[in-house]
PDB file of C-alpha atoms in Angstrom:
ATOM      1  CA  MET U   1      21.298  97.479  29.520  1.00 36.00           C
ATOM      2  CA  LEU U   2      20.990  96.268  25.984  1.00 39.00           C
ATOM      3  CA  ALA U   3      19.929  98.487  23.137  1.00 38.00           C
ATOM      4  CA  ASN U   4      16.626  97.262  21.684  1.00 37.00           C
ATOM      5  CA  PHE U   5      16.813  94.206  23.962  1.00 40.00           C
ATOM      6  CA  ASP U   6      13.070  93.521  23.749  1.00 42.00           C
ATOM      7  CA  ARG U   7      12.507  94.188  20.076  1.00 52.00           C
ATOM      8  CA  TYR U   8      10.162  91.469  18.978  1.00 56.00           C
ATOM      9  CA  ASP U   9      11.737  90.985  15.551  1.00 59.00           C
ATOM     10  CA  LEU U  10      15.187  90.356  17.052  1.00 68.00           C
ATOM     11  CA  ILE U  11      13.807  87.921  19.600  1.00 71.00           C
ATOM     12  CA  ILE U  12      12.089  85.965  16.823  1.00 68.00           C
ATOM     13  CA  GLN U  13      15.312  85.818  14.811  1.00 73.00           C
ATOM     14  CA  ALA U  14      17.362  84.751  17.825  1.00 78.00           C
ATOM     15  CA  ARG U  15      14.858  82.013  18.667  1.00 78.00           C
ATOM     16  CA  LYS U  16      15.793  80.187  15.470  1.00 77.00           C
ATOM     17  CA  SER U  17      18.659  78.846  17.545  1.00 83.00           C
ATOM     18  CA  LYS U  18      17.414  75.829  19.532  1.00 85.00           C
ATOM     19  CA  LYS U  19      19.790  76.567  22.406  1.00 86.00           C
ATOM     20  CA  PHE U  20      18.565  80.134  22.747  1.00 86.00           C
ATOM     21  CA  ARG U  21      14.904  79.191  22.249  1.00 85.00           C
ATOM     22  CA  GLU U  22      14.928  76.625  25.075  1.00 87.00           C
ATOM     23  CA  LEU U  23      16.562  79.089  27.470  1.00 87.00           C
ATOM     24  CA  ASP U  24      14.310  81.934  26.363  1.00 83.00           C
ATOM     25  CA  ASP U  25      11.184  79.819  26.917  1.00 85.00           C
ATOM     26  CA  LYS U  26      12.192  79.111  30.514  1.00 86.00           C
ATOM     27  CA  VAL U  27      12.884  82.785  31.211  1.00 83.00           C
ATOM     28  CA  ARG U  28       9.620  83.938  29.615  1.00 79.00           C
ATOM     29  CA  VAL U  29       7.483  81.507  31.596  1.00 84.00           C
ATOM     30  CA  MET U  30       9.235  82.371  34.867  1.00 85.00           C
ATOM     31  CA  ALA U  31       8.911  86.121  34.186  1.00 79.00           C
ATOM     32  CA  PHE U  32       5.204  85.731  33.503  1.00 77.00           C
ATOM     33  CA  GLU U  33       4.685  83.745  36.723  1.00 80.00           C
ATOM     34  CA  LEU U  34       6.701  86.271  38.738  1.00 78.00           C
ATOM     35  CA  GLY U  35       4.474  88.991  37.334  1.00 73.00           C
ATOM     36  CA  LYS U  36       1.530  87.118  38.829  1.00 76.00           C
ATOM     37  CA  LYS U  37       3.483  86.848  42.115  1.00 80.00           C
ATOM     38  CA  ASN U  38       3.615  83.056  41.998  1.00 83.00           C
ATOM     39  CA  PRO U  39       5.466  82.052  45.204  1.00 86.00           C
ATOM     40  CA  ASP U  40       6.669  78.784  43.635  1.00 87.00           C
ATOM     41  CA  VAL U  41       9.023  80.584  41.256  1.00 85.00           C
ATOM     42  CA  ASN U  42      12.634  80.754  42.453  1.00 88.00           C
ATOM     43  CA  LYS U  43      13.785  84.333  41.873  1.00 85.00           C
ATOM     44  CA  ASN U  44      17.479  83.495  42.139  1.00 87.00           C
ATOM     45  CA  GLU U  45      17.143  80.801  39.491  1.00 90.00           C
ATOM     46  CA  TYR U  46      15.170  83.216  37.311  1.00 86.00           C
ATOM     47  CA  TYR U  47      17.867  85.928  37.478  1.00 85.00           C
ATOM     48  CA  LYS U  48      20.595  83.356  36.776  1.00 88.00           C
ATOM     49  CA  LEU U  49      18.803  82.048  33.689  1.00 89.00           C
ATOM     50  CA  LYS U  50      17.927  85.564  32.573  1.00 84.00           C
ATOM     51  CA  LEU U  51      21.609  86.562  32.735  1.00 86.00           C
ATOM     52  CA  GLN U  52      22.550  83.555  30.570  1.00 88.00           C
ATOM     53  CA  ARG U  53      19.796  84.423  28.105  1.00 85.00           C
ATOM     54  CA  ASP U  54      20.829  88.090  28.016  1.00 81.00           C
ATOM     55  CA  LYS U  55      24.428  87.175  27.194  1.00 83.00           C
ATOM     56  CA  GLN U  56      23.302  84.985  24.295  1.00 85.00           C
ATOM     57  CA  LEU U  57      21.017  87.708  22.996  1.00 79.00           C
ATOM     58  CA  THR U  58      23.786  90.306  23.289  1.00 76.00           C
ATOM     59  CA  GLU U  59      26.022  88.209  21.052  1.00 78.00           C
ATOM     60  CA  PHE U  60      23.204  87.838  18.554  1.00 77.00           C
ATOM     61  CA  ILE U  61      22.451  91.580  18.522  1.00 68.00           C
ATOM     62  CA  LYS U  62      26.112  92.405  17.890  1.00 66.00           C
ATOM     63  CA  ASN U  63      25.880  90.505  14.614  1.00 67.00           C
ATOM     64  CA  VAL U  64      22.629  91.968  13.306  1.00 62.00           C
ATOM     65  CA  GLU U  65      22.206  95.495  14.705  1.00 51.00           C
ATOM     66  CA  PRO U  66      24.032  98.661  13.653  1.00 47.00           C
ATOM     67  CA  THR U  67      26.235 100.253  16.266  1.00 43.00           C
ATOM     68  CA  ILE U  68      25.021 103.363  18.067  1.00 41.00           C
ATOM     69  CA  ASN U  69      27.259 105.525  15.873  1.00 42.00           C
ATOM     70  CA  ASP U  70      25.684 104.046  12.724  1.00 46.00           C
ATOM     71  CA  ILE U  71      22.131 105.017  13.716  1.00 49.00           C
ATOM     72  CA  LYS U  72      20.932 108.121  11.885  1.00 60.00           C
ATOM     73  CA  PRO U  73      19.939 111.126  13.998  1.00 68.00           C
ATOM     74  CA  PHE U  74      16.200 111.553  14.485  1.00 75.00           C
ATOM     75  CA  ASP U  75      14.677 114.155  12.153  1.00 77.00           C
ATOM     76  CA  ARG U  76      13.489 116.910  14.502  1.00 78.00           C
ATOM     77  CA  THR U  77      11.933 119.113  11.810  1.00 80.00           C
ATOM     78  CA  VAL U  78       8.393 118.386  12.974  1.00 80.00           C
ATOM     79  CA  TYR U  79       9.450 118.546  16.629  1.00 82.00           C
ATOM     80  CA  GLN U  80      10.135 122.282  16.311  1.00 78.00           C
ATOM     81  CA  LYS U  81       6.521 122.861  15.220  1.00 83.00           C
ATOM     82  CA  ILE U  82       5.082 121.432  18.423  1.00 88.00           C
ATOM     83  CA  ASP U  83       4.215 123.610  21.420  1.00 87.00           C
ATOM     84  CA  SER U  84       7.423 124.620  23.225  1.00 88.00           C
ATOM     85  CA  LYS U  85       6.094 123.677  26.682  1.00 92.00           C
ATOM     86  CA  THR U  86       5.262 120.185  25.440  1.00 92.00           C
ATOM     87  CA  ILE U  87       8.731 119.842  23.909  1.00 91.00           C
ATOM     88  CA  GLN U  88      10.316 120.953  27.177  1.00 93.00           C
ATOM     89  CA  LYS U  89       8.395 118.327  29.175  1.00 94.00           C
ATOM     90  CA  ILE U  90       9.345 115.573  26.713  1.00 94.00           C
ATOM     91  CA  ASP U  91      13.012 116.595  26.787  1.00 94.00           C
ATOM     92  CA  ILE U  92      12.991 116.488  30.599  1.00 95.00           C
ATOM     93  CA  TYR U  93      11.361 113.051  30.529  1.00 96.00           C
ATOM     94  CA  ILE U  94      14.059 111.748  28.174  1.00 95.00           C
ATOM     95  CA  SER U  95      16.914 113.272  30.165  1.00 94.00           C
ATOM     96  CA  LYS U  96      15.723 111.957  33.548  1.00 95.00           C
ATOM     97  CA  PHE U  97      14.272 108.573  32.543  1.00 95.00           C
ATOM     98  CA  PRO U  98      13.683 106.310  34.427  1.00 92.00           C
ATOM     99  CA  ASN U  99      13.947 108.630  37.450  1.00 93.00           C
ATOM    100  CA  THR U 100      11.135 110.929  36.370  1.00 91.00           C
ATOM    101  CA  LYS U 101       8.565 112.425  38.728  1.00 88.00           C
ATOM    102  CA  ARG U 102       5.862 110.550  36.819  1.00 93.00           C
ATOM    103  CA  LYS U 103       6.871 107.398  34.946  1.00 94.00           C
ATOM    104  CA  ASN U 104       3.899 107.340  32.571  1.00 97.00           C
ATOM    105  CA  ILE U 105       2.649 109.796  29.951  1.00 97.00           C
ATOM    106  CA  VAL U 106      -0.616 110.208  28.059  1.00 97.00           C
ATOM    107  CA  PHE U 107      -0.340 112.018  24.727  1.00 96.00           C
ATOM    108  CA  THR U 108      -3.858 113.176  23.853  1.00 95.00           C
ATOM    109  CA  GLY U 109      -5.234 115.405  21.114  1.00 92.00           C
ATOM    110  CA  PRO U 110      -6.578 115.483  17.546  1.00 90.00           C
ATOM    111  CA  THR U 111      -5.154 113.480  14.658  1.00 88.00           C
ATOM    112  CA  GLY U 112      -1.906 114.723  13.119  1.00 86.00           C
ATOM    113  CA  THR U 113      -0.766 116.943  15.985  1.00 88.00           C
ATOM    114  CA  GLY U 114       2.487 115.047  16.625  1.00 90.00           C
ATOM    115  CA  LYS U 115       1.627 112.431  19.254  1.00 92.00           C
ATOM    116  CA  THR U 116       3.010 109.380  17.438  1.00 91.00           C
ATOM    117  CA  TYR U 117       5.942 111.432  16.145  1.00 91.00           C
ATOM    118  CA  CYS U 118       6.928 112.354  19.710  1.00 93.00           C
ATOM    119  CA  ALA U 119       6.472 108.757  20.837  1.00 93.00           C
ATOM    120  CA  ASN U 120       8.907 107.660  18.148  1.00 91.00           C
ATOM    121  CA  LEU U 121      11.354 110.373  19.170  1.00 92.00           C
ATOM    122  CA  ILE U 122      11.294 109.073  22.749  1.00 94.00           C
ATOM    123  CA  LEU U 123      11.780 105.529  21.426  1.00 92.00           C
ATOM    124  CA  HIS U 124      14.805 106.653  19.419  1.00 90.00           C
ATOM    125  CA  GLU U 125      16.435 108.731  22.157  1.00 90.00           C
ATOM    126  CA  LEU U 126      16.009 106.209  24.978  1.00 91.00           C
ATOM    127  CA  THR U 127      17.139 103.336  22.757  1.00 87.00           C
ATOM    128  CA  GLN U 128      20.288 105.349  22.025  1.00 85.00           C
ATOM    129  CA  LYS U 129      20.849 105.470  25.776  1.00 87.00           C
ATOM    130  CA  GLY U 130      20.590 101.693  26.002  1.00 84.00           C
ATOM    131  CA  PHE U 131      17.078 101.362  27.428  1.00 89.00           C
ATOM    132  CA  ASN U 132      14.718  98.592  26.351  1.00 87.00           C
ATOM    133  CA  VAL U 133      11.853 100.438  24.678  1.00 91.00           C
ATOM    134  CA  HIS U 134       9.034  98.775  22.762  1.00 90.00           C
ATOM    135  CA  LEU U 135       6.406 100.571  20.662  1.00 92.00           C
ATOM    136  CA  THR U 136       3.237  98.803  19.559  1.00 91.00           C
ATOM    137  CA  SER U 137      -0.104  99.827  18.123  1.00 92.00           C
ATOM    138  CA  THR U 138      -3.054  99.075  20.393  1.00 92.00           C
ATOM    139  CA  PHE U 139      -4.397  96.703  17.735  1.00 91.00           C
ATOM    140  CA  ASN U 140      -1.149  94.717  17.592  1.00 89.00           C
ATOM    141  CA  LEU U 141      -0.977  94.544  21.396  1.00 91.00           C
ATOM    142  CA  ILE U 142      -4.469  93.061  21.599  1.00 90.00           C
ATOM    143  CA  LYS U 143      -3.832  90.640  18.730  1.00 87.00           C
ATOM    144  CA  ARG U 144      -0.589  89.296  20.213  1.00 86.00           C
ATOM    145  CA  MET U 145      -2.152  88.914  23.658  1.00 87.00           C
ATOM    146  CA  LYS U 146      -5.136  87.031  22.237  1.00 83.00           C
ATOM    147  CA  ASP U 147      -2.887  84.802  20.113  1.00 82.00           C
ATOM    148  CA  TYR U 148      -0.783  83.963  23.160  1.00 77.00           C
ATOM    149  CA  LEU U 149      -3.604  83.428  25.651  1.00 75.00           C
ATOM    150  CA  PHE U 150      -5.681  81.329  23.255  1.00 71.00           C
ATOM    151  CA  GLY U 151      -2.803  79.158  22.080  1.00 63.00           C
ATOM    152  CA  GLN U 152      -2.257  80.468  18.557  1.00 58.00           C
ATOM    153  CA  ASP U 153       1.191  81.794  19.489  1.00 54.00           C
ATOM    154  CA  THR U 154       3.394  80.039  22.049  1.00 54.00           C
ATOM    155  CA  ASP U 155       5.665  83.074  22.557  1.00 63.00           C
ATOM    156  CA  VAL U 156       5.028  85.012  25.746  1.00 65.00           C
ATOM    157  CA  PRO U 157       4.739  88.724  24.749  1.00 77.00           C
ATOM    158  CA  TYR U 158       7.744  89.430  26.955  1.00 78.00           C
ATOM    159  CA  ASP U 159       8.306  92.923  25.550  1.00 83.00           C
ATOM    160  CA  PHE U 160       4.897  94.077  26.812  1.00 90.00           C
ATOM    161  CA  PHE U 161       5.744  93.215  30.416  1.00 88.00           C
ATOM    162  CA  GLU U 162       9.509  93.505  30.886  1.00 85.00           C
ATOM    163  CA  SER U 163      10.696  96.368  28.665  1.00 89.00           C
ATOM    164  CA  ASP U 164      11.896  99.525  30.430  1.00 92.00           C
ATOM    165  CA  LEU U 165       9.230 101.487  28.574  1.00 95.00           C
ATOM    166  CA  LEU U 166       6.180 100.328  26.616  1.00 95.00           C
ATOM    167  CA  ILE U 167       4.589 102.773  24.164  1.00 96.00           C
ATOM    168  CA  ILE U 168       0.978 101.941  23.260  1.00 95.00           C
ATOM    169  CA  ASP U 169       0.123 103.932  20.156  1.00 94.00           C
ATOM    170  CA  ASP U 170      -3.299 105.065  18.916  1.00 93.00           C
ATOM    171  CA  LEU U 171      -5.545 103.913  21.747  1.00 95.00           C
ATOM    172  CA  GLY U 172      -9.127 103.972  20.480  1.00 91.00           C
ATOM    173  CA  ALA U 173      -8.279 103.438  16.809  1.00 89.00           C
ATOM    174  CA  GLU U 174      -8.437  99.633  17.117  1.00 87.00           C
ATOM    175  CA  PRO U 175     -11.682  97.815  16.194  1.00 83.00           C
ATOM    176  CA  SER U 176     -13.901  96.596  19.018  1.00 79.00           C
ATOM    177  CA  ILE U 177     -13.222  92.863  19.383  1.00 75.00           C
ATOM    178  CA  LYS U 178     -14.516  90.461  22.021  1.00 77.00           C
ATOM    179  CA  ASN U 179     -12.274  90.466  25.116  1.00 78.00           C
ATOM    180  CA  SER U 180     -10.045  93.215  23.665  1.00 85.00           C
ATOM    181  CA  ASP U 181     -10.500  95.425  26.741  1.00 88.00           C
ATOM    182  CA  GLU U 182      -9.390  92.531  28.962  1.00 89.00           C
ATOM    183  CA  MET U 183      -6.218  92.064  26.886  1.00 89.00           C
ATOM    184  CA  LEU U 184      -5.435  95.760  27.140  1.00 92.00           C
ATOM    185  CA  HIS U 185      -6.160  95.859  30.882  1.00 92.00           C
ATOM    186  CA  THR U 186      -3.902  92.846  31.498  1.00 91.00           C
ATOM    187  CA  VAL U 187      -0.874  94.606  29.994  1.00 93.00           C
ATOM    188  CA  ILE U 188      -1.520  98.050  31.472  1.00 95.00           C
ATOM    189  CA  ASN U 189      -2.376  96.666  34.914  1.00 93.00           C
ATOM    190  CA  GLU U 190       0.752  94.472  35.044  1.00 92.00           C
ATOM    191  CA  ARG U 191       2.998  97.399  34.176  1.00 93.00           C
ATOM    192  CA  TYR U 192       1.126  99.711  36.547  1.00 94.00           C
ATOM    193  CA  SER U 193       1.327  97.215  39.425  1.00 91.00           C
ATOM    194  CA  ASN U 194       5.045  96.567  38.836  1.00 91.00           C
ATOM    195  CA  ASN U 195       5.906 100.262  38.421  1.00 92.00           C
ATOM    196  CA  LYS U 196       6.942  99.739  34.788  1.00 93.00           C
ATOM    197  CA  ALA U 197       6.739 102.878  32.642  1.00 96.00           C
ATOM    198  CA  PHE U 198       4.309 103.225  29.755  1.00 97.00           C
ATOM    199  CA  ILE U 199       3.207 105.900  27.304  1.00 97.00           C
ATOM    200  CA  VAL U 200      -0.220 105.972  25.666  1.00 97.00           C
ATOM    201  CA  THR U 201      -1.109 108.050  22.602  1.00 96.00           C
ATOM    202  CA  THR U 202      -4.775 108.625  21.802  1.00 95.00           C
ATOM    203  CA  ASN U 203      -7.173 110.860  19.918  1.00 94.00           C
ATOM    204  CA  LEU U 204      -9.781 110.225  22.626  1.00 94.00           C
ATOM    205  CA  THR U 205     -10.620 112.621  25.434  1.00 94.00           C
ATOM    206  CA  LYS U 206     -10.516 111.433  29.040  1.00 94.00           C
ATOM    207  CA  ASP U 207     -14.316 111.075  29.054  1.00 95.00           C
ATOM    208  CA  GLN U 208     -14.218 109.073  25.822  1.00 95.00           C
ATOM    209  CA  VAL U 209     -11.596 106.732  27.290  1.00 94.00           C
ATOM    210  CA  SER U 210     -13.845 106.239  30.311  1.00 94.00           C
ATOM    211  CA  THR U 211     -16.886 105.491  28.150  1.00 93.00           C
ATOM    212  CA  ARG U 212     -15.091 103.047  25.866  1.00 92.00           C
ATOM    213  CA  TYR U 213     -12.797 101.217  28.303  1.00 93.00           C
ATOM    214  CA  GLY U 214     -14.324 101.767  31.746  1.00 92.00           C
ATOM    215  CA  ASP U 215     -12.904 102.953  35.043  1.00 93.00           C
ATOM    216  CA  ARG U 216     -10.351 100.130  35.470  1.00 92.00           C
ATOM    217  CA  ILE U 217      -8.293 101.168  32.456  1.00 94.00           C
ATOM    218  CA  LEU U 218      -9.019 104.877  32.928  1.00 96.00           C
ATOM    219  CA  GLY U 219      -7.756 104.775  36.510  1.00 95.00           C
ATOM    220  CA  ARG U 220      -4.472 103.154  35.500  1.00 95.00           C
ATOM    221  CA  ILE U 221      -3.777 105.474  32.578  1.00 96.00           C
ATOM    222  CA  TYR U 222      -4.863 108.745  34.192  1.00 96.00           C
ATOM    223  CA  ASP U 223      -3.507 108.202  37.713  1.00 95.00           C
ATOM    224  CA  ASN U 224      -2.393 111.701  38.733  1.00 93.00           C
ATOM    225  CA  ASN U 225       0.381 110.283  40.905  1.00 93.00           C
ATOM    226  CA  LYS U 226       1.970 108.282  38.103  1.00 94.00           C
ATOM    227  CA  SER U 227       0.945 109.868  34.789  1.00 96.00           C
ATOM    228  CA  ALA U 228       1.664 113.195  33.108  1.00 95.00           C
ATOM    229  CA  ILE U 229      -1.009 114.316  30.627  1.00 96.00           C
ATOM    230  CA  LEU U 230       0.304 116.173  27.560  1.00 95.00           C
ATOM    231  CA  ILE U 231      -2.365 117.739  25.361  1.00 94.00           C
ATOM    232  CA  PHE U 232      -1.492 118.219  21.678  1.00 93.00           C
ATOM    233  CA  ASN U 233      -3.431 120.953  19.902  1.00 85.00           C
ATOM    234  CA  GLY U 234      -3.197 122.796  16.627  1.00 74.00           C
ATOM    235  CA  LYS U 235      -3.365 121.975  12.948  1.00 71.00           C
ATOM    236  CA  ASP U 236      -2.511 118.653  11.316  1.00 63.00           C
ATOM    237  CA  LEU U 237       1.290 118.860  11.050  1.00 63.00           C
ATOM    238  CA  ARG U 238       1.318 116.322   8.218  1.00 61.00           C
ATOM    239  CA  ILE U 239      -0.440 118.637   5.783  1.00 56.00           C
ATOM    240  CA  GLU U 240       1.032 122.002   6.785  1.00 56.00           C
TER     241      GLU U 240
END
């Protein structure tokens, strides 16, 4: 596995090469069609092209990314202030990923209680292990999906669908925009259906998620068989 393989900024840089861009476009389109279970897509051809694309991207990453030893350790100062049971569950998730009892996590609780901080810690630790982890705000996810689906951006948002773990930060903080719930459902449902792990952070309660997004999204996020719910309580850690 490649460290930070799906990082959007690196993909954009690598696509400046015509050779890589043409290969990447083929892989992206085929991956998207496979996600929709299109029977006309040849899986063997897809995996062959994907391997070629991965090799090219690996060479590119070697030239632009720091080595694992050069990456600074994550500052765990705030981590020690969070409830010990929550820390224990997160540490277990990191140590066992992707073979965890529940692949998905919901971080829920008031503002400033450490949800985004812990999401970034997971991003850092799993990236160090070589997993493809992508973190996005809910607003950015919706914007990129709309830009792609309505032709303003020709790049398939590959990192939303194919990364080992997708972290969707601050659900409920994004403005209400036409079709935004459909964009969000498309990503969550694809990952849910393909058993791809995701983490959601939100200030909303379960009832508030249901009221704002409806049962389709609620059922995917709060599926007891697939999702662990971690409740963050306490004071705002940013002003302590």
